[in-house]
mmCIF file of C-alpha atoms in Angstrom:
data_model
loop_
_atom_site.group_PDB
_atom_site.id
_atom_site.type_symbol
_atom_site.label_atom_id
_atom_site.label_comp_id
_atom_site.label_asym_id
_atom_site.label_seq_id
_atom_site.Cartn_x
_atom_site.Cartn_y
_atom_site.Cartn_z
ATOM 1 C CA MET A 90 177.013 36.293 161.756
ATOM 2 C CA ASN A 91 179.099 38.422 159.465
ATOM 3 C CA PRO A 92 182.821 37.552 159.888
ATOM 4 C CA GLY A 93 185.466 39.895 158.058
ATOM 5 C CA THR A 94 187.890 39.317 155.342
ATOM 6 C CA PRO A 95 190.664 37.205 156.564
ATOM 7 C CA VAL A 96 194.168 39.082 157.400
ATOM 8 C CA PHE A 97 196.944 36.706 156.158
ATOM 9 C CA LYS A 98 200.231 36.566 157.266
ATOM 10 C CA ALA A 99 202.428 33.879 155.359
ATOM 11 C CA THR A 100 205.417 31.986 157.075
ATOM 12 C CA ASN A 101 208.356 29.993 156.100
ATOM 13 C CA GLY A 102 207.160 26.523 156.582
ATOM 14 C CA GLU A 103 203.739 25.032 157.313
ATOM 15 C CA ALA A 104 201.295 26.181 160.172
ATOM 16 C CA ASN A 105 200.610 23.325 162.348
ATOM 17 C CA CYS A 106 199.306 24.978 165.405
ATOM 18 C CA VAL A 107 199.024 28.616 166.906
ATOM 19 C CA ALA A 108 198.956 29.594 170.687
ATOM 20 C CA ILE A 109 197.957 33.168 171.759
ATOM 21 C CA SER A 110 199.629 34.999 174.434
ATOM 22 C CA GLY A 111 199.218 38.849 175.084
ATOM 23 C CA ASN A 112 199.773 40.643 171.657
ATOM 24 C CA TYR A 113 201.696 37.652 170.240
ATOM 25 C CA ALA A 114 200.807 34.477 168.042
ATOM 26 C CA TYR A 115 203.162 31.563 168.189
ATOM 27 C CA VAL A 116 202.715 29.256 165.472
ATOM 28 C CA ALA A 117 204.442 25.839 165.117
ATOM 29 C CA ASP A 118 205.561 26.259 161.610
ATOM 30 C CA TRP A 119 207.200 22.798 160.957
ATOM 31 C CA THR A 120 210.343 23.053 159.355
ATOM 32 C CA ALA A 121 210.671 26.791 160.155
ATOM 33 C CA GLY A 122 210.447 26.433 163.685
ATOM 34 C CA LEU A 123 208.700 28.785 165.969
ATOM 35 C CA ALA A 124 207.111 31.617 164.234
ATOM 36 C CA ILE A 125 206.448 34.730 166.578
ATOM 37 C CA ILE A 126 204.071 37.267 165.272
ATOM 38 C CA ASP A 127 203.233 40.564 166.624
ATOM 39 C CA ILE A 128 199.380 40.611 166.468
ATOM 40 C CA SER A 129 198.808 43.940 168.492
ATOM 41 C CA ASP A 130 197.205 45.412 165.363
ATOM 42 C CA PRO A 131 195.071 42.225 163.870
ATOM 43 C CA THR A 132 194.565 44.363 160.462
ATOM 44 C CA ASN A 133 198.212 44.545 160.168
ATOM 45 C CA LEU A 134 200.151 41.685 161.240
ATOM 46 C CA GLY A 135 203.833 41.745 162.225
ATOM 47 C CA THR A 136 206.770 40.348 160.461
ATOM 48 C CA PRO A 137 207.361 36.693 161.622
ATOM 49 C CA VAL A 138 210.604 36.174 164.281
ATOM 50 C CA TYR A 139 211.799 32.650 163.757
ATOM 51 C CA VAL A 140 213.291 30.092 166.198
ATOM 52 C CA ASN A 141 214.993 27.245 164.780
ATOM 53 C CA ILE A 142 214.563 24.318 166.777
ATOM 54 C CA ASN A 143 215.719 20.543 166.496
ATOM 55 C CA GLY A 144 213.266 18.817 164.223
ATOM 56 C CA THR A 145 209.647 19.755 163.059
ATOM 57 C CA ALA A 146 207.225 21.756 165.192
ATOM 58 C CA ALA A 147 203.924 20.261 165.107
ATOM 59 C CA LYS A 148 202.435 21.761 168.271
ATOM 60 C CA VAL A 149 203.285 24.654 170.491
ATOM 61 C CA VAL A 150 201.811 25.877 174.074
ATOM 62 C CA ILE A 151 202.455 28.522 176.353
ATOM 63 C CA SER A 152 203.395 28.581 180.117
ATOM 64 C CA GLY A 153 204.354 31.894 181.785
ATOM 65 C CA ASN A 154 207.532 33.262 179.625
ATOM 66 C CA TYR A 155 208.003 29.855 178.005
ATOM 67 C CA ALA A 156 206.991 28.459 174.533
ATOM 68 C CA TYR A 157 206.778 24.595 174.608
ATOM 69 C CA VAL A 158 207.194 23.087 171.058
ATOM 70 C CA ALA A 159 206.646 19.576 170.481
ATOM 71 C CA GLY A 160 208.164 17.838 167.216
ATOM 72 C CA SER A 161 210.093 15.216 165.741
ATOM 73 C CA GLY A 162 213.267 16.642 167.571
ATOM 74 C CA GLY A 163 211.502 16.042 170.849
ATOM 75 C CA LEU A 164 210.444 19.089 173.267
ATOM 76 C CA ASN A 165 211.766 22.451 172.698
ATOM 77 C CA ILE A 166 211.458 24.982 175.488
ATOM 78 C CA ILE A 167 212.349 28.772 174.601
ATOM 79 C CA ASP A 168 212.243 31.698 176.606
ATOM 80 C CA ILE A 169 209.733 34.342 174.946
ATOM 81 C CA SER A 170 209.986 36.992 177.997
ATOM 82 C CA ASP A 171 211.129 39.250 175.052
ATOM 83 C CA PRO A 172 209.114 37.980 171.768
ATOM 84 C CA THR A 173 211.243 40.140 169.585
ATOM 85 C CA ASN A 174 214.257 38.455 170.655
ATOM 86 C CA PRO A 175 213.513 34.752 171.847
ATOM 87 C CA GLY A 176 216.241 32.736 173.834
ATOM 88 C CA THR A 177 217.910 29.669 172.698
ATOM 89 C CA PRO A 178 215.821 26.559 172.853
ATOM 90 C CA VAL A 179 216.501 23.844 175.410
ATOM 91 C CA ASN A 180 215.923 20.633 173.809
ATOM 92 C CA VAL A 181 214.583 17.385 175.318
ATOM 93 C CA VAL A 182 215.172 14.551 172.952
ATOM 94 C CA LEU A 183 212.910 11.878 172.786
ATOM 95 C CA ASN A 184 212.812 8.111 171.591
ATOM 96 C CA ASP A 185 210.198 8.880 168.587
ATOM 97 C CA ASN A 186 208.091 12.221 167.041
ATOM 98 C CA ALA A 187 206.037 14.146 169.833
ATOM 99 C CA LEU A 188 202.787 14.733 167.762
ATOM 100 C CA CYS A 189 200.725 16.740 170.716
ATOM 101 C CA ILE A 190 201.875 18.334 174.183
ATOM 102 C CA ALA A 191 199.878 19.121 177.325
ATOM 103 C CA LEU A 192 201.210 20.984 180.618
ATOM 104 C CA SER A 193 200.149 20.401 183.991
ATOM 105 C CA GLY A 194 201.704 21.606 187.058
ATOM 106 C CA ASP A 195 205.555 20.815 186.766
ATOM 107 C CA TYR A 196 204.846 18.469 183.804
ATOM 108 C CA ALA A 197 204.810 18.313 180.164
ATOM 109 C CA TYR A 198 203.109 15.504 178.651
ATOM 110 C CA LEU A 199 203.864 14.490 175.052
ATOM 111 C CA GLY A 200 201.857 12.107 172.668
ATOM 112 C CA GLN A 201 204.022 10.062 170.421
ATOM 113 C CA PHE A 202 203.713 7.683 167.647
ATOM 114 C CA PHE A 203 202.949 4.038 168.432
ATOM 115 C CA TYR A 204 200.900 4.275 171.450
ATOM 116 C CA LYS A 205 203.405 6.065 173.612
ATOM 117 C CA MET A 206 203.653 9.087 176.171
ATOM 118 C CA ALA A 207 206.573 10.893 177.342
ATOM 119 C CA ILE A 208 206.133 12.827 180.752
ATOM 120 C CA ILE A 209 208.890 15.292 181.275
ATOM 121 C CA ASN A 210 209.364 17.323 184.343
ATOM 122 C CA VAL A 211 209.657 20.906 183.473
ATOM 123 C CA SER A 212 209.788 22.687 187.001
ATOM 124 C CA ASP A 213 212.714 24.461 185.892
ATOM 125 C CA PRO A 214 212.289 25.244 182.028
ATOM 126 C CA THR A 215 216.018 25.975 181.577
ATOM 127 C CA ASP A 216 216.896 22.646 183.142
ATOM 128 C CA PRO A 217 213.933 19.826 181.996
ATOM 129 C CA GLY A 218 214.450 16.578 183.512
ATOM 130 C CA LEU A 219 214.908 13.232 181.472
ATOM 131 C CA PRO A 220 211.522 11.697 180.034
ATOM 132 C CA LYS A 221 209.674 8.976 181.251
ATOM 133 C CA TYR A 222 207.902 6.986 178.948
ATOM 134 C CA VAL A 223 204.278 5.536 179.447
ATOM 135 C CA ASP A 224 202.900 2.763 177.023
ATOM 136 C CA LEU A 225 199.306 3.131 176.050
ATOM 137 C CA PRO A 226 196.931 0.601 175.069
ATOM 138 C CA GLU A 227 196.791 0.200 171.335
ATOM 139 C CA GLY A 228 194.141 2.805 170.281
ATOM 140 C CA GLY A 229 195.635 4.170 167.104
ATOM 141 C CA ILE A 230 199.256 4.346 166.063
ATOM 142 C CA LYS A 231 199.275 8.150 166.591
ATOM 143 C CA THR A 232 198.681 10.005 170.063
ATOM 144 C CA ARG A 233 197.236 12.926 168.310
ATOM 145 C CA SER A 234 195.894 15.282 171.045
ATOM 146 C CA ILE A 235 196.310 15.576 174.891
ATOM 147 C CA ALA A 236 194.378 17.381 177.252
ATOM 148 C CA THR A 237 194.762 17.516 181.361
ATOM 149 C CA ILE A 238 192.162 18.093 184.027
ATOM 150 C CA GLY A 239 193.095 17.768 187.728
ATOM 151 C CA ASN A 240 195.268 14.297 188.144
ATOM 152 C CA TYR A 241 193.850 13.184 184.886
ATOM 153 C CA VAL A 242 195.298 13.168 181.408
ATOM 154 C CA PHE A 243 193.097 12.815 178.611
ATOM 155 C CA VAL A 244 195.236 10.996 175.489
ATOM 156 C CA GLN A 245 193.869 10.468 171.984
ATOM 157 C CA GLY A 246 194.193 7.807 169.488
ATOM 158 C CA GLU A 247 191.212 5.700 168.494
ATOM 159 C CA GLU A 248 189.679 6.538 171.244
ATOM 160 C CA ILE A 249 189.881 8.536 174.411
ATOM 161 C CA PHE A 250 191.832 7.327 177.441
ATOM 162 C CA ARG A 251 191.947 8.674 180.916
ATOM 163 C CA ILE A 252 195.201 8.500 182.843
ATOM 164 C CA ASP A 253 195.883 9.035 186.423
ATOM 165 C CA VAL A 254 199.126 11.154 186.862
ATOM 166 C CA SER A 255 198.530 11.991 190.160
ATOM 167 C CA ASP A 256 201.966 10.355 190.726
ATOM 168 C CA PRO A 257 203.972 10.804 187.781
ATOM 169 C CA THR A 258 206.369 8.226 188.844
ATOM 170 C CA ASN A 259 203.420 5.724 188.912
ATOM 171 C CA ILE A 260 201.264 6.448 185.919
ATOM 172 C CA THR A 261 198.026 4.405 185.598
ATOM 173 C CA LYS A 262 195.373 3.750 182.892
ATOM 174 C CA VAL A 263 191.783 4.394 184.570
ATOM 175 C CA ASP A 264 189.312 3.769 181.771
ATOM 176 C CA SER A 265 188.879 4.701 177.990
ATOM 177 C CA ILE A 266 186.051 6.215 176.120
ATOM 178 C CA LYS A 267 184.910 4.964 172.826
ATOM 179 C CA VAL A 268 183.599 6.765 170.004
ATOM 180 C CA ASP A 269 182.014 5.598 166.655
ATOM 181 C CA ALA A 270 185.380 6.838 164.514
ATOM 182 C CA ARG A 271 187.735 6.050 162.324
ATOM 183 C CA ILE A 272 190.314 8.725 164.276
ATOM 184 C CA VAL A 273 189.659 10.947 167.011
ATOM 185 C CA ASN A 274 191.326 14.193 166.173
ATOM 186 C CA ASP A 275 191.582 16.605 168.818
ATOM 187 C CA VAL A 276 190.437 16.751 172.826
ATOM 188 C CA LYS A 277 189.805 19.882 174.306
ATOM 189 C CA VAL A 278 188.883 21.036 177.809
ATOM 190 C CA SER A 279 186.720 23.975 178.772
ATOM 191 C CA GLU A 280 188.344 26.580 181.333
ATOM 192 C CA ASP A 281 185.945 25.283 184.246
ATOM 193 C CA SER A 282 186.951 21.696 183.722
ATOM 194 C CA LYS A 283 183.156 20.580 183.087
ATOM 195 C CA ILE A 284 183.062 19.876 179.699
ATOM 196 C CA CYS A 285 185.362 18.098 176.916
ATOM 197 C CA VAL A 286 184.771 18.281 173.102
ATOM 198 C CA ILE A 287 186.367 15.514 171.025
ATOM 199 C CA THR A 288 186.689 15.478 167.470
ATOM 200 C CA LYS A 289 186.424 12.347 164.877
ATOM 201 C CA GLU A 290 186.867 11.422 161.543
ATOM 202 C CA GLY A 291 184.916 8.800 159.986
ATOM 203 C CA ALA A 292 184.959 6.093 157.334
ATOM 204 C CA SER A 293 182.503 3.648 155.456
ATOM 205 C CA ASN A 294 179.299 4.277 158.016
ATOM 206 C CA ARG A 295 181.288 5.938 160.516
ATOM 207 C CA LYS A 296 180.116 9.811 160.385
ATOM 208 C CA ASN A 297 182.201 12.820 161.084
ATOM 209 C CA GLY A 298 181.591 15.362 163.716
ATOM 210 C CA PHE A 299 182.335 16.188 167.182
ATOM 211 C CA VAL A 300 180.960 14.496 170.660
ATOM 212 C CA ILE A 301 180.602 16.730 173.976
ATOM 213 C CA LEU A 302 181.569 14.741 177.182
ATOM 214 C CA ASP A 303 180.792 15.903 180.600
ATOM 215 C CA ILE A 304 183.619 15.399 182.728
ATOM 216 C CA SER A 305 182.659 17.608 185.571
ATOM 217 C CA ASN A 306 183.215 14.516 188.023
ATOM 218 C CA PRO A 307 186.379 12.777 186.074
ATOM 219 C CA ASN A 308 185.360 9.476 187.547
ATOM 220 C CA ASP A 309 182.314 9.362 185.533
ATOM 221 C CA VAL A 310 182.801 10.515 182.432
ATOM 222 C CA THR A 311 179.616 10.543 180.378
ATOM 223 C CA VAL A 312 178.578 11.509 176.894
ATOM 224 C CA LEU A 313 176.189 14.526 176.468
ATOM 225 C CA SER A 314 175.800 14.745 172.836
ATOM 226 C CA GLU A 315 177.134 14.206 169.457
ATOM 227 C CA TYR A 316 176.981 16.588 166.275
ATOM 228 C CA THR A 317 177.815 14.948 162.701
ATOM 229 C CA ASP A 318 174.912 16.814 160.848
ATOM 230 C CA GLY A 319 176.335 17.824 157.282
ATOM 231 C CA LEU A 320 179.838 17.448 157.832
ATOM 232 C CA THR A 321 181.274 16.066 154.822
ATOM 233 C CA GLY A 322 184.962 15.922 155.836
ATOM 234 C CA GLY A 323 186.606 14.822 159.020
ATOM 235 C CA VAL A 324 186.973 17.268 161.740
ATOM 236 C CA HIS A 325 190.443 18.162 162.905
ATOM 237 C CA ASN A 326 190.663 20.656 165.383
ATOM 238 C CA VAL A 327 188.455 22.264 167.779
ATOM 239 C CA PHE A 328 188.413 25.251 170.379
ATOM 240 C CA ILE A 329 186.029 25.945 173.304
ATOM 241 C CA ASP A 330 184.824 29.762 174.131
ATOM 242 C CA ASN A 331 182.238 30.283 176.779
ATOM 243 C CA ASN A 332 179.119 28.571 175.523
ATOM 244 C CA HIS A 333 180.314 27.802 171.831
ATOM 245 C CA VAL A 334 182.312 25.219 169.840
ATOM 246 C CA TYR A 335 184.520 26.317 167.092
#
């Protein structure tokens, strides 16, 4: 492979996360809120348009005409039907910082500090419901990443918890998947919902790397393989594209 020279666009904050939709990149830009950048010409990126939110911006996901931003101020929902003129954020305040977010059906699932997950009905993004909180087993002080598949949410701490959310009013932990890691940093599910990749950060005799899970049957999750060769630092984020992991 012979990748080209990176094209760089500075933002006012710290880029923590990016989501792509159409010709725009949506950046969770920490203290600068949400930054929206026209990428229709990848060789000449547009000037960022900023949306101030309540608190800092840690993660962002896009669904339809809305950007859902998780951060220290809870959940901020922003109308991006016109990315050049985004709407005023609708804010849902939580009882602690939100570090990650995943959407499934009518609900947003947000991971928080201290073994917690917040669930919010976002069937009407202009009038989201009140948060419902779920206490998770003590698997790490920070819930860093969340992924959804069908009726299940995979929540990361120091291990992966599989949680049944088929009834959002009665959340139940099904089981957990332990890996040899100090911290699990990220969890992503493939588009066909058959593969899950989790990244890990080692310490002492634990190795940095990533683990590939078979989740084609969510009731019988198995480890397919693990990659740790030559990785000298913790692996944080991961993306799945067709037959490749980045």
